[in-house]
Coordinates of C-alpha atoms and ligand atoms in Angstrom, one line a residue:
M29 CA -27.0 -12.0 20.1
A30 CA -23.3 -12.6 20.8
D31 CA -22.3 -13.6 24.3
R32 CA -19.9 -11.6 26.5
I33 CA -16.8 -13.7 27.1
L34 CA -14.0 -13.6 29.5
K35 CA -11.2 -15.6 27.8
K36 CA -8.9 -17.5 30.0
E37 CA -5.9 -15.7 28.5
D38 CA -7.6 -12.4 29.4
L39 CA -8.0 -13.2 33.1
G40 CA -4.5 -11.8 33.7
R41 CA -5.5 -8.6 31.9
L42 CA -8.6 -8.3 34.2
I43 CA -6.5 -8.8 37.3
A44 CA -4.0 -6.2 36.1
S45 CA -6.7 -3.7 35.3
V46 CA -8.3 -4.1 38.7
N47 CA -4.9 -3.7 40.4
A48 CA -4.0 -0.7 38.2
K49 CA -7.2 1.1 39.2
G50 CA -6.5 0.6 42.9
G51 CA -8.6 -2.5 43.6
Q52 CA -7.6 -5.9 45.0
F53 CA -8.4 -9.1 43.2
I54 CA -9.3 -12.1 45.4
A55 CA -9.5 -15.6 43.9
P56 CA -9.2 -19.2 44.8
A57 CA -5.4 -19.9 45.1
L58 CA -3.2 -22.4 46.8
D59 CA -2.0 -21.7 50.4
A60 CA -0.5 -24.5 52.5
R61 CA -1.7 -26.9 49.9
Q62 CA -5.3 -25.8 50.3
V63 CA -7.5 -23.8 47.9
V64 CA -8.4 -20.6 49.7
F65 CA -9.6 -17.1 48.8
K66 CA -6.6 -14.8 48.8
P67 CA -5.3 -11.8 46.9
V68 CA -3.7 -12.6 43.6
T69 CA -1.8 -10.5 41.1
K70 CA -1.3 -13.0 38.3
A71 CA -3.7 -15.4 36.4
E72 CA -1.2 -18.2 37.1
E73 CA -2.0 -18.0 40.8
V74 CA -5.8 -18.6 40.2
V75 CA -6.9 -22.2 40.8
T76 CA -9.8 -23.2 38.6
D77 CA -10.2 -26.9 39.6
Y78 CA -11.8 -26.8 43.0
I79 CA -15.2 -27.4 44.6
V80 CA -15.4 -24.5 47.0
A81 CA -12.5 -22.5 48.6
R82 CA -11.7 -23.7 52.1
N83 CA -12.4 -20.4 53.7
S84 CA -15.4 -18.2 53.1
Y85 CA -14.9 -14.8 51.5
K86 CA -16.9 -13.3 54.4
E87 CA -13.6 -12.3 55.9
L88 CA -13.3 -9.6 53.2
V89 CA -16.4 -7.9 54.6
F90 CA -16.1 -9.1 58.2
P91 CA -12.4 -9.5 59.0
Q92 CA -11.3 -11.9 61.7
T93 CA -10.0 -9.0 63.8
E94 CA -10.0 -5.2 63.3
V95 CA -9.6 -2.1 65.3
V96 CA -12.8 -0.1 65.6
A97 CA -11.7 2.6 68.0
D98 CA -8.7 4.0 69.9
F99 CA -8.9 5.1 73.5
T100 CA -6.8 7.0 76.0
I101 CA -7.4 7.2 79.8
G102 CA -6.4 10.3 81.5
K103 CA -7.2 12.5 84.5
H104 CA -10.4 13.6 82.9
G105 CA -11.7 10.2 82.0
V106 CA -11.7 8.1 78.9
D107 CA -11.4 9.5 75.4
L108 CA -12.7 7.1 72.8
K109 CA -12.3 7.9 69.1
G110 CA -14.0 5.6 66.6
R111 CA -12.0 4.6 63.5
D112 CA -13.4 5.1 60.0
V113 CA -13.2 2.5 57.3
A114 CA -12.6 3.4 53.6
P115 CA -12.3 0.0 51.8
Q116 CA -10.7 -0.3 48.4
E117 CA -12.7 -1.9 45.6
T118 CA -12.4 -5.6 46.2
I119 CA -13.2 -8.2 43.6
V120 CA -13.9 -11.8 44.6
F121 CA -13.6 -14.1 41.6
G122 CA -14.7 -17.7 41.7
A123 CA -17.3 -17.5 44.5
R124 CA -19.8 -20.3 44.2
P125 CA -23.5 -19.4 43.8
C126 CA -24.4 -20.9 47.2
E127 CA -22.2 -18.6 49.2
A128 CA -23.0 -15.5 47.2
V129 CA -26.5 -15.9 48.8
S130 CA -24.9 -15.5 52.2
L131 CA -24.2 -11.8 51.7
S132 CA -27.8 -10.9 52.2
S133 CA -27.9 -12.9 55.4
L134 CA -24.8 -11.1 56.7
R135 CA -26.2 -7.7 55.7
A136 CA -29.5 -8.5 57.5
I137 CA -27.5 -9.1 60.7
F138 CA -25.1 -6.1 60.4
T139 CA -28.0 -3.7 59.6
W140 CA -30.6 -5.1 62.0
D141 CA -30.6 -2.9 65.1
Y142 CA -27.5 -0.9 64.3
I143 CA -25.9 -0.1 60.9
D144 CA -22.4 -1.5 61.2
E145 CA -20.5 0.5 58.6
F146 CA -17.4 -1.6 59.0
Y147 CA -19.5 -4.2 57.3
T148 CA -21.7 -2.2 55.0
K149 CA -19.0 0.0 53.5
R150 CA -16.9 -3.1 52.7
E151 CA -19.8 -4.9 51.1
D152 CA -20.6 -1.8 49.1
A153 CA -17.0 -2.0 47.7
L154 CA -17.2 -5.7 47.0
V155 CA -17.9 -7.1 43.5
V156 CA -18.9 -10.8 43.6
I157 CA -18.0 -12.7 40.4
T158 CA -19.5 -16.2 40.7
V159 CA -18.4 -19.2 38.8
A160 CA -21.3 -21.7 38.5
C161 CA -20.4 -25.3 39.6
T162 CA -19.6 -28.0 37.1
K163 CA -18.9 -30.5 39.8
A164 CA -19.6 -31.1 43.5
D165 CA -18.4 -33.3 46.2
D166 CA -20.4 -35.6 48.5
V167 CA -21.0 -32.9 51.1
C168 CA -22.4 -30.2 48.8
F169 CA -26.2 -29.8 49.5
C170 CA -27.3 -26.5 48.1
T171 CA -30.4 -28.0 46.5
T172 CA -31.5 -29.4 49.8
V173 CA -31.7 -25.8 51.1
E174 CA -33.6 -24.6 48.0
L175 CA -30.6 -23.2 46.2
S176 CA -28.7 -24.4 43.1
P177 CA -25.7 -23.7 40.9
E178 CA -28.2 -21.6 38.8
T179 CA -28.9 -19.3 41.7
K180 CA -27.8 -15.8 41.0
T181 CA -28.8 -14.0 44.2
G182 CA -25.8 -12.2 45.6
S183 CA -23.7 -12.4 42.5
D184 CA -22.8 -9.2 40.7
I185 CA -21.5 -11.1 37.7
Y186 CA -22.3 -14.8 37.0
L187 CA -19.9 -16.9 35.0
K188 CA -20.3 -20.2 33.3
E189 CA -17.2 -22.1 32.2
T190 CA -16.9 -23.2 28.6
E191 CA -15.3 -26.4 27.4
S192 CA -12.2 -24.4 26.4
G193 CA -11.7 -22.9 29.8
D194 CA -13.2 -19.5 29.0
Y195 CA -16.2 -18.0 30.7
I196 CA -19.6 -16.8 29.5
V197 CA -20.3 -13.6 31.3
E198 CA -23.7 -12.4 32.6
A199 CA -24.0 -9.1 34.5
V200 CA -26.5 -9.6 37.2
T201 CA -26.5 -6.2 39.1
D202 CA -25.7 -2.6 38.2
K203 CA -22.5 -3.0 40.2
G204 CA -21.6 -5.9 37.9
R205 CA -22.4 -3.9 34.8
A206 CA -20.4 -0.9 36.0
F207 CA -17.4 -3.3 36.7
I208 CA -17.6 -4.8 33.2
E209 CA -17.6 -1.3 31.7
K210 CA -14.7 -0.2 33.8
H211 CA -12.6 -3.1 32.7
A212 CA -14.0 -3.5 29.2
S213 CA -10.7 -4.3 27.6
A214 CA -10.6 -7.7 29.4
F215 CA -13.9 -8.8 27.9
S216 CA -14.8 -9.7 24.4
E217 CA -17.8 -10.9 22.4
G218 CA -18.3 -14.2 20.8
S219 CA -20.3 -17.4 21.1
A220 CA -19.4 -20.3 23.2
K221 CA -21.0 -23.4 24.6
A222 CA -21.2 -23.6 28.4
K223 CA -20.2 -26.8 30.2
A224 CA -23.1 -28.6 31.9
L225 CA -23.7 -27.5 35.5
F226 CA -23.6 -30.1 38.2
I227 CA -26.8 -30.0 40.2
P228 CA -26.4 -32.0 43.4
E229 CA -29.2 -34.4 44.2
K230 CA -31.6 -33.1 46.9
I231 CA -31.4 -35.1 50.1
G232 CA -34.8 -36.7 50.1
T233 CA -34.9 -37.3 53.9
I234 CA -34.5 -33.6 54.7
D235 CA -37.6 -31.4 55.0
L236 CA -36.9 -27.8 55.9
K237 CA -40.6 -27.2 56.9
K238 CA -40.5 -30.1 59.4
I239 CA -37.2 -28.8 60.8
S240 CA -38.6 -25.4 61.2
A241 CA -41.8 -26.7 62.9
R242 CA -39.8 -28.9 65.3
L243 CA -37.5 -26.1 66.3
K244 CA -40.4 -23.8 67.0
D245 CA -41.7 -26.3 69.5
K246 CA -39.6 -25.6 72.6
S247 CA -39.9 -29.2 73.8
H248 CA -37.0 -30.0 71.5
Y249 CA -34.7 -28.3 73.9
D250 CA -34.4 -31.4 76.0
D251 CA -34.5 -33.8 73.1
Q252 CA -32.0 -36.6 73.5
V253 CA -31.2 -36.2 69.8
W254 CA -28.9 -33.3 70.6
G255 CA -26.8 -35.2 73.0
R256 CA -26.7 -38.3 70.8
L257 CA -25.7 -36.6 67.5
T258 CA -23.6 -33.8 68.8
R259 CA -21.8 -35.4 71.7
K260 CA -18.6 -35.8 69.7
C261 CA -18.2 -32.1 69.1
I262 CA -15.0 -30.8 70.7
G263 CA -16.0 -27.1 70.4
C264 CA -13.1 -26.1 68.2
G265 CA -15.2 -23.5 66.4
A266 CA -13.8 -24.4 62.9
C267 CA -17.3 -24.9 61.5
T268 CA -18.3 -21.3 62.5
F269 CA -15.1 -19.8 61.1
V270 CA -15.5 -21.3 57.7
C271 CA -19.3 -20.8 57.5
P272 CA -20.3 -17.9 55.2
T273 CA -23.3 -16.9 57.4
C274 CA -21.8 -17.2 60.9
H275 CA -21.2 -13.7 62.1
C276 CA -20.7 -13.7 65.9
F277 CA -18.0 -11.4 67.2
D278 CA -16.9 -9.8 70.5
I279 CA -15.4 -6.5 71.4
T280 CA -12.2 -6.4 73.5
D281 CA -10.1 -3.5 74.7
E282 CA -6.4 -4.2 74.3
G283 CA -3.6 -1.9 75.5
T284 CA -2.2 -0.5 78.7
A285 CA -3.9 1.3 81.6
F286 CA -3.4 4.6 79.7
A287 CA -4.2 3.8 76.0
G288 CA -5.2 1.1 73.7
E289 CA -7.4 -0.2 70.9
R290 CA -10.9 -1.5 70.9
R291 CA -11.1 -4.6 68.6
K292 CA -13.9 -6.5 67.0
N293 CA -12.9 -10.2 66.8
W294 CA -14.6 -13.2 65.4
D295 CA -16.2 -15.3 68.1
A296 CA -17.9 -18.7 67.9
C297 CA -21.0 -20.1 69.6
Q298 CA -19.1 -23.4 69.9
F299 CA -16.6 -22.0 72.3
D300 CA -17.2 -22.9 76.0
T301 CA -16.7 -19.3 77.0
F302 CA -19.1 -17.9 74.4
T303 CA -22.0 -17.3 76.9
L304 CA -20.0 -17.6 80.1
H305 CA -21.3 -14.9 82.5
A306 CA -19.0 -12.9 84.8
S307 CA -20.7 -14.8 87.7
G308 CA -19.3 -18.1 86.4
H309 CA -22.8 -19.3 85.3
N310 CA -23.0 -20.5 81.7
P311 CA -26.6 -20.9 80.3
R312 CA -25.0 -23.2 77.6
H313 CA -22.9 -25.3 79.9
Y314 CA -22.8 -28.4 77.7
Q315 CA -21.4 -28.7 74.2
Y316 CA -24.7 -30.1 72.9
Q317 CA -26.4 -26.9 74.0
R318 CA -23.9 -24.8 72.0
W319 CA -24.4 -27.0 69.0
R320 CA -28.2 -26.7 69.4
N321 CA -27.8 -22.9 69.4
R322 CA -25.9 -23.1 66.1
F323 CA -28.5 -25.2 64.5
M324 CA -31.3 -23.0 65.8
C325 CA -29.5 -20.0 64.4
K326 CA -29.3 -21.6 60.9
F327 CA -32.8 -23.1 60.7
N328 CA -34.9 -21.0 63.0
Y329 CA -33.5 -17.6 63.9
Y330 CA -32.2 -16.5 60.5
P331 CA -35.3 -17.6 58.5
E332 CA -37.7 -16.4 61.1
K333 CA -36.2 -13.0 61.9
F334 CA -34.7 -12.0 58.6
A335 CA -36.4 -14.2 56.0
S336 CA -32.9 -15.2 54.9
K337 CA -30.8 -18.3 54.7
G338 CA -28.9 -19.4 57.7
C339 CA -27.4 -22.2 55.8
V340 CA -26.6 -22.2 52.1
G341 CA -25.5 -25.8 51.8
C342 CA -21.9 -25.2 51.0
G343 CA -20.7 -28.1 53.1
R344 CA -17.7 -26.3 54.5
C345 CA -18.5 -27.1 58.1
I346 CA -18.6 -30.8 57.2
R347 CA -15.3 -30.7 55.4
V348 CA -13.4 -29.0 58.2
C349 CA -14.9 -30.7 61.2
P350 CA -12.2 -32.8 62.9
V351 CA -14.8 -35.2 64.3
R352 CA -16.8 -35.4 61.1
L353 CA -20.0 -34.0 62.6
D354 CA -22.3 -33.7 59.6
I355 CA -25.0 -31.0 59.8
T356 CA -27.1 -32.9 57.3
E357 CA -27.4 -35.8 59.7
V358 CA -28.9 -33.5 62.3
M359 CA -31.2 -32.0 59.6
E360 CA -32.4 -35.5 58.7
E361 CA -33.1 -36.3 62.4
F362 CA -35.2 -33.2 62.8
S363 CA -37.1 -33.9 59.5
K364 CA -38.7 -37.0 61.1
Ligands
SF4_406 S1 -23.8 -24.4 58.2 FE1 -22.2 -25.5 57.0 S2 -23.2 -26.0 55.1 FE2 -24.4 -24.5 56.0 S3 -23.7 -22.5 55.2 FE3 -22.6 -22.9 57.1 S4 -20.7 -23.9 56.5 FE4 -22.1 -24.0 54.8
SF4_407 S1 -16.0 -28.1 63.6 FE1 -16.9 -30.0 64.4 S2 -15.9 -30.3 66.4 FE2 -15.4 -28.2 65.8 S3 -17.0 -27.0 66.8 FE3 -17.8 -27.5 64.7 S4 -19.0 -29.4 65.0 FE4 -17.7 -29.1 66.8

């Protein structure tokens, strides 16, 4: 049977078709000399030689800041009107298989005790087109968290590059199949040989079961390992902002004494004000305690509560950390 192919010269046609039908096309592209996910309108803007984009595409479904309600304060009290969200179809092209998995983790959080339609409606309008990895860098560790470039969970369409720069197309979900039908003129049939995928070597000194068992034993709270390994963290929060599964936000009211906006803003458990109480007490007074919380979230809370991945091994947090704090070193320590 013939393969479905997206030829490199048809990528521009696909982008134009998406834009013409009212959608936005997001792809890895250069911004300030870094490869990031951003809207593109031409194939020439798309970067194909990259490991992972610097930012996660989570910001498409969970923006850094957004207005969720408007309020006025008058003689008769406060009038609060919630905003609605009607997202346009959004295509993310060039996601990697590891981070496609993170969508189910985010959905678990945003539909847990409350259905957050600001998230769910955006995710419903999102089509994830994954390009499987043919190379990796020294901080990719998807296989260590039981994923791989062959993982298709979370992808609507899964692409494999060919030697000539085209893509072999596999529709994974109904959403993906509907997308291909809608933009059929950009796809063709043929046969092609896929480039070999690059499967990163599993880090043999990491054992997720041992990490989980250790984190369930509360005696680890006062383990000196936390201070020793995470002391250098400066609490900048960069790791949380680029992480595809980090999801913390806060709600602030901004405006005057008479009217304003209620905003949902990204927050980060690494910030020293994250759990600061109005009394001045902070249950996570020290940075190592905040770091411990992030690690617990990834390897205890997410898997225990939602049976989903808290860490997909994309390595972004290691790449951006200004003090080179490597989460895999902490994983190794807790695998002993
Ligand atoms: S914790 Fe780091 S490696 Fe794991 S998913 Fe988040 S950014 Fe990627
Ligand atoms: S990026 Fe590094 S320094 Fe910044 S909060 Fe994360 S671990 Fe700490």
